[in-house]
CSV table of C-alpha atoms in Angstrom, one decimal:
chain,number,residue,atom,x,y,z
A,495,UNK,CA,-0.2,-42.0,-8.2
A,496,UNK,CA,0.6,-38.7,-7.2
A,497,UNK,CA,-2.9,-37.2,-8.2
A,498,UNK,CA,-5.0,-38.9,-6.0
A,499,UNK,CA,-3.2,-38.2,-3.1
A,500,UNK,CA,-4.4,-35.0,-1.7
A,501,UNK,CA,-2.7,-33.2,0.5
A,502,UNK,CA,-1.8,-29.8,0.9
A,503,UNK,CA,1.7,-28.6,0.7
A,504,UNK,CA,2.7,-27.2,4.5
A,505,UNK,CA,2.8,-23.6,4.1
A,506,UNK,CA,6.2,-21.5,5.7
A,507,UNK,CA,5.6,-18.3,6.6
A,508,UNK,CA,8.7,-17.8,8.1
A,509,UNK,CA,8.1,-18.6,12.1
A,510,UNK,CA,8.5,-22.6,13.7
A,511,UNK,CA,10.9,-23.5,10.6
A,512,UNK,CA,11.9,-26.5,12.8
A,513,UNK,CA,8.0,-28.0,12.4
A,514,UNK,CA,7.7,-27.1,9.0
A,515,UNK,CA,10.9,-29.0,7.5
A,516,UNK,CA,9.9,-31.9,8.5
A,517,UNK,CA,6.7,-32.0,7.2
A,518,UNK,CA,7.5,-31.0,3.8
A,519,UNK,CA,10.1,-33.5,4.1
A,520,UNK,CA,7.2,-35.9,4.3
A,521,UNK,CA,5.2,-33.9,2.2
A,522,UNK,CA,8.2,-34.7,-0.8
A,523,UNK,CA,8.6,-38.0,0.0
A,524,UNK,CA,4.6,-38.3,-0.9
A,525,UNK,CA,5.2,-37.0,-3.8
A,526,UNK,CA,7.7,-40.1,-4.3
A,527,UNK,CA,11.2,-41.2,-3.1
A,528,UNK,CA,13.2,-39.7,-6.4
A,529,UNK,CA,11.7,-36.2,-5.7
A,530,UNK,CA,13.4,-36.1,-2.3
A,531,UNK,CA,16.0,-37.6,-3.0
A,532,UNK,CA,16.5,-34.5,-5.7
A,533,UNK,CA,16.7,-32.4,-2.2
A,534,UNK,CA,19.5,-34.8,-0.5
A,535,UNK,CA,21.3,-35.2,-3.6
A,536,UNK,CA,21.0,-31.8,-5.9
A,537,UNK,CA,20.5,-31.5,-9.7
A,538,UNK,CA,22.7,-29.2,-11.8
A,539,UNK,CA,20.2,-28.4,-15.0
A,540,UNK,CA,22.6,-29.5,-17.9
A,541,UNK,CA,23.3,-26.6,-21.0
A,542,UNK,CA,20.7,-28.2,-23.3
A,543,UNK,CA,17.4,-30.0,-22.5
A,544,UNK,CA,18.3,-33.8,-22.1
A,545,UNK,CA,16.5,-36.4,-24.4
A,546,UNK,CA,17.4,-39.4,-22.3
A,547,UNK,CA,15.2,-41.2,-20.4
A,548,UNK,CA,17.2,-41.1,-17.2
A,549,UNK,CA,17.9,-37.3,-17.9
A,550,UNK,CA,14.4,-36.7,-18.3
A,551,UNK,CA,13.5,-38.0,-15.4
A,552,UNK,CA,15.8,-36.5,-12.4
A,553,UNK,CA,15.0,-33.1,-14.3
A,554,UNK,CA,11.0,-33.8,-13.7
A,555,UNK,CA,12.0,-35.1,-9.8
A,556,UNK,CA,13.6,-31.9,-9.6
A,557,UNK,CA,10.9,-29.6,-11.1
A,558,UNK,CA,8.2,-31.4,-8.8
A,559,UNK,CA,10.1,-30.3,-5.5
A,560,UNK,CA,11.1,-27.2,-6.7
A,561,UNK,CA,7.5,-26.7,-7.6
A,562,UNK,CA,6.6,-27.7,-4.0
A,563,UNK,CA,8.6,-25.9,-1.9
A,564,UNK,CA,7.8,-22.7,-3.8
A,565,UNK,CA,4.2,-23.2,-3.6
A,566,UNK,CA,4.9,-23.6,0.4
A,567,UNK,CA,6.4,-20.0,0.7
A,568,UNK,CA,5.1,-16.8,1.6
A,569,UNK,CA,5.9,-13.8,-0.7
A,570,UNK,CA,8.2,-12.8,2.3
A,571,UNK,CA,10.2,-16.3,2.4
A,572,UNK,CA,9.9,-16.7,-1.2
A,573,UNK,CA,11.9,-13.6,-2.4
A,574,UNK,CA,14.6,-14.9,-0.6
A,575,UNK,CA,15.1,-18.3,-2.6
A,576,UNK,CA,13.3,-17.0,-5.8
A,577,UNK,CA,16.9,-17.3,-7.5
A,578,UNK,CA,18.0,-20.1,-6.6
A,579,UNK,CA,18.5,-22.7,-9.3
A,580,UNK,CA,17.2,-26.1,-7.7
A,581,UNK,CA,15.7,-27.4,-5.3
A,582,UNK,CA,18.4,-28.8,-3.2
A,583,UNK,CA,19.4,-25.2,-3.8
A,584,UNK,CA,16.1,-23.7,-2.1
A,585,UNK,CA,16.4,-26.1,0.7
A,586,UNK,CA,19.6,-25.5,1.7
A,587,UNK,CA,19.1,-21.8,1.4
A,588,UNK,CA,16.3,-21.6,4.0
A,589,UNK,CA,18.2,-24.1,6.5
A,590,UNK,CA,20.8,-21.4,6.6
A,591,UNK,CA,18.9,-19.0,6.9
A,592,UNK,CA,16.7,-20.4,9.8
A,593,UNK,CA,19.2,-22.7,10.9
A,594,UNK,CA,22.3,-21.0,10.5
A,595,UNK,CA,25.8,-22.6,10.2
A,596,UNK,CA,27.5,-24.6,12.7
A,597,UNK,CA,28.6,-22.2,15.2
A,598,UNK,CA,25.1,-20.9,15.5
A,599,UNK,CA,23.2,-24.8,15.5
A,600,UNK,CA,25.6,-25.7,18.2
A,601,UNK,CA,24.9,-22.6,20.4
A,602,UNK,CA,21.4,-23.3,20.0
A,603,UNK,CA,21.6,-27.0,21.1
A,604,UNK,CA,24.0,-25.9,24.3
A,605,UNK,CA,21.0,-23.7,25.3
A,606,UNK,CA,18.4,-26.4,24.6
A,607,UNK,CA,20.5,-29.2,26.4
A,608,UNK,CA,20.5,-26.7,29.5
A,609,UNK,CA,16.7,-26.3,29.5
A,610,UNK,CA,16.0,-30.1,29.4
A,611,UNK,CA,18.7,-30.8,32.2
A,612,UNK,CA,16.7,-28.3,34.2
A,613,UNK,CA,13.3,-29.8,33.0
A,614,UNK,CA,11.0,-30.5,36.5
A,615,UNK,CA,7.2,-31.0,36.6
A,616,UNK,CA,5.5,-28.1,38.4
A,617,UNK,CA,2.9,-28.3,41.2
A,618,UNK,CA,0.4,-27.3,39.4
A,619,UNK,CA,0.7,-29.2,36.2
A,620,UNK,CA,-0.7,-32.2,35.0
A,621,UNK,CA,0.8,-35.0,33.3
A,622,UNK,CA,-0.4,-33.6,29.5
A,623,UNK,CA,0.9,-30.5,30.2
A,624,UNK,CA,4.6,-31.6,31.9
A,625,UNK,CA,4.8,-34.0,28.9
A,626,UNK,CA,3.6,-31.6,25.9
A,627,UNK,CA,6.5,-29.2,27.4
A,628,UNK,CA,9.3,-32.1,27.5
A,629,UNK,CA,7.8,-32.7,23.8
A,630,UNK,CA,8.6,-29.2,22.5
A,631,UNK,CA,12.3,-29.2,23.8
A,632,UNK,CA,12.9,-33.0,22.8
A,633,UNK,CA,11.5,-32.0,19.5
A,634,UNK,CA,13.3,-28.7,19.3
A,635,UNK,CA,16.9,-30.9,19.9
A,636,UNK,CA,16.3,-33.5,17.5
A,637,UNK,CA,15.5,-31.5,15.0
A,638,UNK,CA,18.8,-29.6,15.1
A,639,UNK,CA,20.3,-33.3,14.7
A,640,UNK,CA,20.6,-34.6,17.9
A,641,UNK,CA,18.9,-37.3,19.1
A,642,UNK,CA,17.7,-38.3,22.4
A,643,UNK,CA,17.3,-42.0,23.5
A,644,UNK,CA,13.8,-42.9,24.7
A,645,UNK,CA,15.4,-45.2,27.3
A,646,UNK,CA,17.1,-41.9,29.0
A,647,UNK,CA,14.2,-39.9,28.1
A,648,UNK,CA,11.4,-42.2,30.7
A,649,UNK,CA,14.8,-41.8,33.1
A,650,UNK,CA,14.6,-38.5,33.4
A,651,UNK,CA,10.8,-38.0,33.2
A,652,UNK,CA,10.7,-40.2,36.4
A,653,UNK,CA,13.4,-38.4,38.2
A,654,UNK,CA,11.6,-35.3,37.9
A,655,UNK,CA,7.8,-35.8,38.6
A,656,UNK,CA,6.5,-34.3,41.7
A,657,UNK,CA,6.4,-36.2,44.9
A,658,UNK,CA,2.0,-37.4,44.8
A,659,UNK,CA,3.6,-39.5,41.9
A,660,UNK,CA,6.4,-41.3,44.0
A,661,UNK,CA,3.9,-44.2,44.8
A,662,UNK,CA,3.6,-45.0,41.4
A,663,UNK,CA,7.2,-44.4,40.3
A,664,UNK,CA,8.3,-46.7,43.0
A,665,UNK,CA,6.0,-49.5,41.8
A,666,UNK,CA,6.9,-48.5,37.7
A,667,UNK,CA,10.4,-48.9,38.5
A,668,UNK,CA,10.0,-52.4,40.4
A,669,UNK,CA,7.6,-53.9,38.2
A,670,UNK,CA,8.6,-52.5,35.1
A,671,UNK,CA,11.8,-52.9,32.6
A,672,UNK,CA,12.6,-48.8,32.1
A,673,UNK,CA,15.5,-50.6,29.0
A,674,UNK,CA,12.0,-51.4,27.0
A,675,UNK,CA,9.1,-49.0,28.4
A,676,UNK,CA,8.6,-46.2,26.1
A,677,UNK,CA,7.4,-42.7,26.7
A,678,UNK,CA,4.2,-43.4,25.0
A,679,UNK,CA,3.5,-46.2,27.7
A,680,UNK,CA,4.7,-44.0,30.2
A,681,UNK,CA,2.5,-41.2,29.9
A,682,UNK,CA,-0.7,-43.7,29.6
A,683,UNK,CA,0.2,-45.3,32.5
A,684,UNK,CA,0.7,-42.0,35.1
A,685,UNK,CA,-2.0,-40.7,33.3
A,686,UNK,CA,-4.7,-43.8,34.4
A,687,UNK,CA,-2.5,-42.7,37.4
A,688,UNK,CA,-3.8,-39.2,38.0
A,689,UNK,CA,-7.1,-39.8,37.2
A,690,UNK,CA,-7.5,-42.7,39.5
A,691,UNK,CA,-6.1,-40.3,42.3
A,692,UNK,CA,-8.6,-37.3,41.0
A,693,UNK,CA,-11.3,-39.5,41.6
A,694,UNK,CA,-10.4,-40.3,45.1
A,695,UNK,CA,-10.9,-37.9,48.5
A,696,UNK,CA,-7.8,-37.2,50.2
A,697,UNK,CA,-6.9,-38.0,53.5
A,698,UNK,CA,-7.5,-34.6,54.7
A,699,UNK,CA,-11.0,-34.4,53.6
A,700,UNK,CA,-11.5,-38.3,54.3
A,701,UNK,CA,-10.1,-37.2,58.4
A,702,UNK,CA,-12.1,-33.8,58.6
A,703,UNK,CA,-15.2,-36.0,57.8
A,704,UNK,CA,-14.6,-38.8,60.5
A,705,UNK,CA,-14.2,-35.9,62.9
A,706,UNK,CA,-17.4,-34.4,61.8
A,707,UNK,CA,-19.2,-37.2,62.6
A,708,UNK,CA,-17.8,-37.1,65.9
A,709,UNK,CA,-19.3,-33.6,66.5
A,710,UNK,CA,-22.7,-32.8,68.4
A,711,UNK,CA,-25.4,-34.5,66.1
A,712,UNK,CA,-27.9,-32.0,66.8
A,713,UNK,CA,-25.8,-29.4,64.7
A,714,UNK,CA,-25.4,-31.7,62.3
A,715,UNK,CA,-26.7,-30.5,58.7
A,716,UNK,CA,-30.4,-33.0,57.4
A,717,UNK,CA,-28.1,-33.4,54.2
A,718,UNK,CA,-25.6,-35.1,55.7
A,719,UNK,CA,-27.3,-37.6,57.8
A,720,UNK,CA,-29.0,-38.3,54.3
A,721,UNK,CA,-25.8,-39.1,52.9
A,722,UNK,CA,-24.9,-41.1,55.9
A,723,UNK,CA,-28.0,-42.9,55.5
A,724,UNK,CA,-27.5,-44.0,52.0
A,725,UNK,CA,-24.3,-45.3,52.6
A,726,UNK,CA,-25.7,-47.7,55.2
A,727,UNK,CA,-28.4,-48.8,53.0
A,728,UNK,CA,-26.2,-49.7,50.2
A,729,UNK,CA,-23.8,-51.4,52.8
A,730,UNK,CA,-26.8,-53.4,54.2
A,731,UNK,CA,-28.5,-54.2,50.4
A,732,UNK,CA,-24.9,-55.2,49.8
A,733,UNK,CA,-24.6,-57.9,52.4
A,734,UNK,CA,-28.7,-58.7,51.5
A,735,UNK,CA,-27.7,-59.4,48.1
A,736,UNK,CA,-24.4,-61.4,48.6
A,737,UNK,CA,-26.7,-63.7,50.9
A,738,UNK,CA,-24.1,-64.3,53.7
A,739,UNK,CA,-24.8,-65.5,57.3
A,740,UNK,CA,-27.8,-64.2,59.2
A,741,UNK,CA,-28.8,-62.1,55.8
A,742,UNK,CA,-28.9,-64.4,53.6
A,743,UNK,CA,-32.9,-64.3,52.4
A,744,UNK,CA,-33.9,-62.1,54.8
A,745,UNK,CA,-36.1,-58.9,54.1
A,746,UNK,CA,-37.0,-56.6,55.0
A,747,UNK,CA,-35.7,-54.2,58.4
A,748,UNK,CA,-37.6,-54.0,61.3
A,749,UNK,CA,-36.1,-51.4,63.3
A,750,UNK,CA,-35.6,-51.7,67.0
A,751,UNK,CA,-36.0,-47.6,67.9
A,752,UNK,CA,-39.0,-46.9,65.7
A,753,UNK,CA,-40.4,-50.2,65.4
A,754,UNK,CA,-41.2,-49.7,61.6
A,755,UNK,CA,-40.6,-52.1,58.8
A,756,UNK,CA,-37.8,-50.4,56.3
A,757,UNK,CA,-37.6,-51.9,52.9
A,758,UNK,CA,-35.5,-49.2,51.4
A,759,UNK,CA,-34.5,-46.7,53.9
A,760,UNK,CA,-33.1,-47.3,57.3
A,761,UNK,CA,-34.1,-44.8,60.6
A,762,UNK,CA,-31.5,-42.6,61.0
A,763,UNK,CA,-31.1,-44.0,64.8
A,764,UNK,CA,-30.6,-46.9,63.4
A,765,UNK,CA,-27.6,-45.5,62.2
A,766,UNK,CA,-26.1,-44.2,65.4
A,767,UNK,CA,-27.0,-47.2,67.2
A,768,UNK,CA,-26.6,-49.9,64.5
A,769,UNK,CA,-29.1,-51.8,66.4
A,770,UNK,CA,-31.5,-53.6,63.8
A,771,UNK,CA,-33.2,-56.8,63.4
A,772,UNK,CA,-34.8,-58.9,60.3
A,773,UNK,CA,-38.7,-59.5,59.7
């Protein structure tokens, strides 16, 4: 059972003791459901080697996550629990010691509740980024035993985007039920968000190109009038190909201006003037 699962032990070299408790608390309970539960209840070794079956085995459950928790210890970290007597023993020790008592896991959770009250997306961040920093606070508090509802969590992270994502908040909070939409869902859906808006120009560049348009055409840059003469064509081959009104079947141009048939590209006066007919 325990032989083909392979997975390395997490190893603890003293720094982000949060993270590594509780994956060697999944790492144990691999290993099976007795040997953590030899953590979360203790084993006292008895004076003389038992010869019981249930004996033997709490005293193996105990040697396997003794075993493991060693092997996941620096030299550093391991001096400190090398005399310790069991495992629940070992655990305990480096909780204290990482953790602290009471006083001191109380004071840490005052001054993590204060940094997630003050928690507000920046300007310049992105959706990943805002919600990997929530992640590390949220993480930080529940592993110090306090937990945070989900259902106040996508409260908050709504109250505190910046204001590009008001448009969607405004439509999230009247189309969706925030007592059931998780912070998984919520972070796919302003993500599709964002890059929707990415993708789209913004009003200021949409206006400064309207007003360029508007400008003395004999400045105006041969790339541009390209552009501009794409985008007629594919609004033309567009209404060619839905086959509506005086379109429908009809190809190709004839231009008015330079008299020319234009199967693919339309004269640029053509353009300014939109003054075509149909061959």
């Amino acid at each position: 059972m325990v032989d083909n699962y392979a997975v390395r032990n997490p190893i603890f070299d003293g720094t982000n003791y949060a993270f590594w408790s509780i994956k060697m608390k999944a790492y144990l309970n691999a290993l099976g459901y007795d040997v953590w539960q030899s953590v979360v209840d203790g084993y006292t070794p008895p004076s003389t080697p038992p010869t019981d079956t249930a004996g033997k085995r709490k005293s193996e459950n105990n040697a396997k996550a003794e075993h493991a928790l060693l092997c996941s210890l620096v030299d550093s970290e391991f001096t400190k629990v090398m005399h310790c007597k069991s495992a629940k023993e070992i655990w305990n020790k480096l909780k204290g010691i990482y953790e602290g008592d009471e006083k001191v896991r109380e004071a840490k959770l005052q001054s993590l509740r204060m940094k997630y009250e003050s928690l507000k997306m920046k300007e310049d961040e992105d959706i990943v980024a805002y919600f990997l920093r929530v992640d590390e606070i949220v993480n930080a508090i529940t592993t110090l035993g306090e937990e945070v509802e989900d259902t106040l969590l996508v409260r908050k992270l709504l109250r505190t985007l910046t204001m590009k994502f008001d448009p969607k908040v405004s439509a999230i909070e009247e189309m969706k039920d925030l007592k059931t939409l998780t912070k998984d869902e919520l972070f796919g859906i302003l993500t599709a968000y964002e890059m929707r808006r990415e993708d789209k120009p913004s009003l200021k560049e949409a206006s400064f190109k309207i007003s360029k348009k508007g400008k003395n055409k004999n400045h105006a840059p041969k790339e541009s009038s390209s552009s501009e003469s794409d985008e007629a064509e594919a609004y033309f081959m567009r209404k060619f190909k839905k086959g509506k009104g005086k379109y429908k079947g009809k190809f190709p141009f004839k231009c008015f201006n330079c008299g020319k048939k234009k199967a693919l590209k339309i004269c640029p006066a053509v353009m300014e003037k939109k003054f075509f007919s149909w061959q």
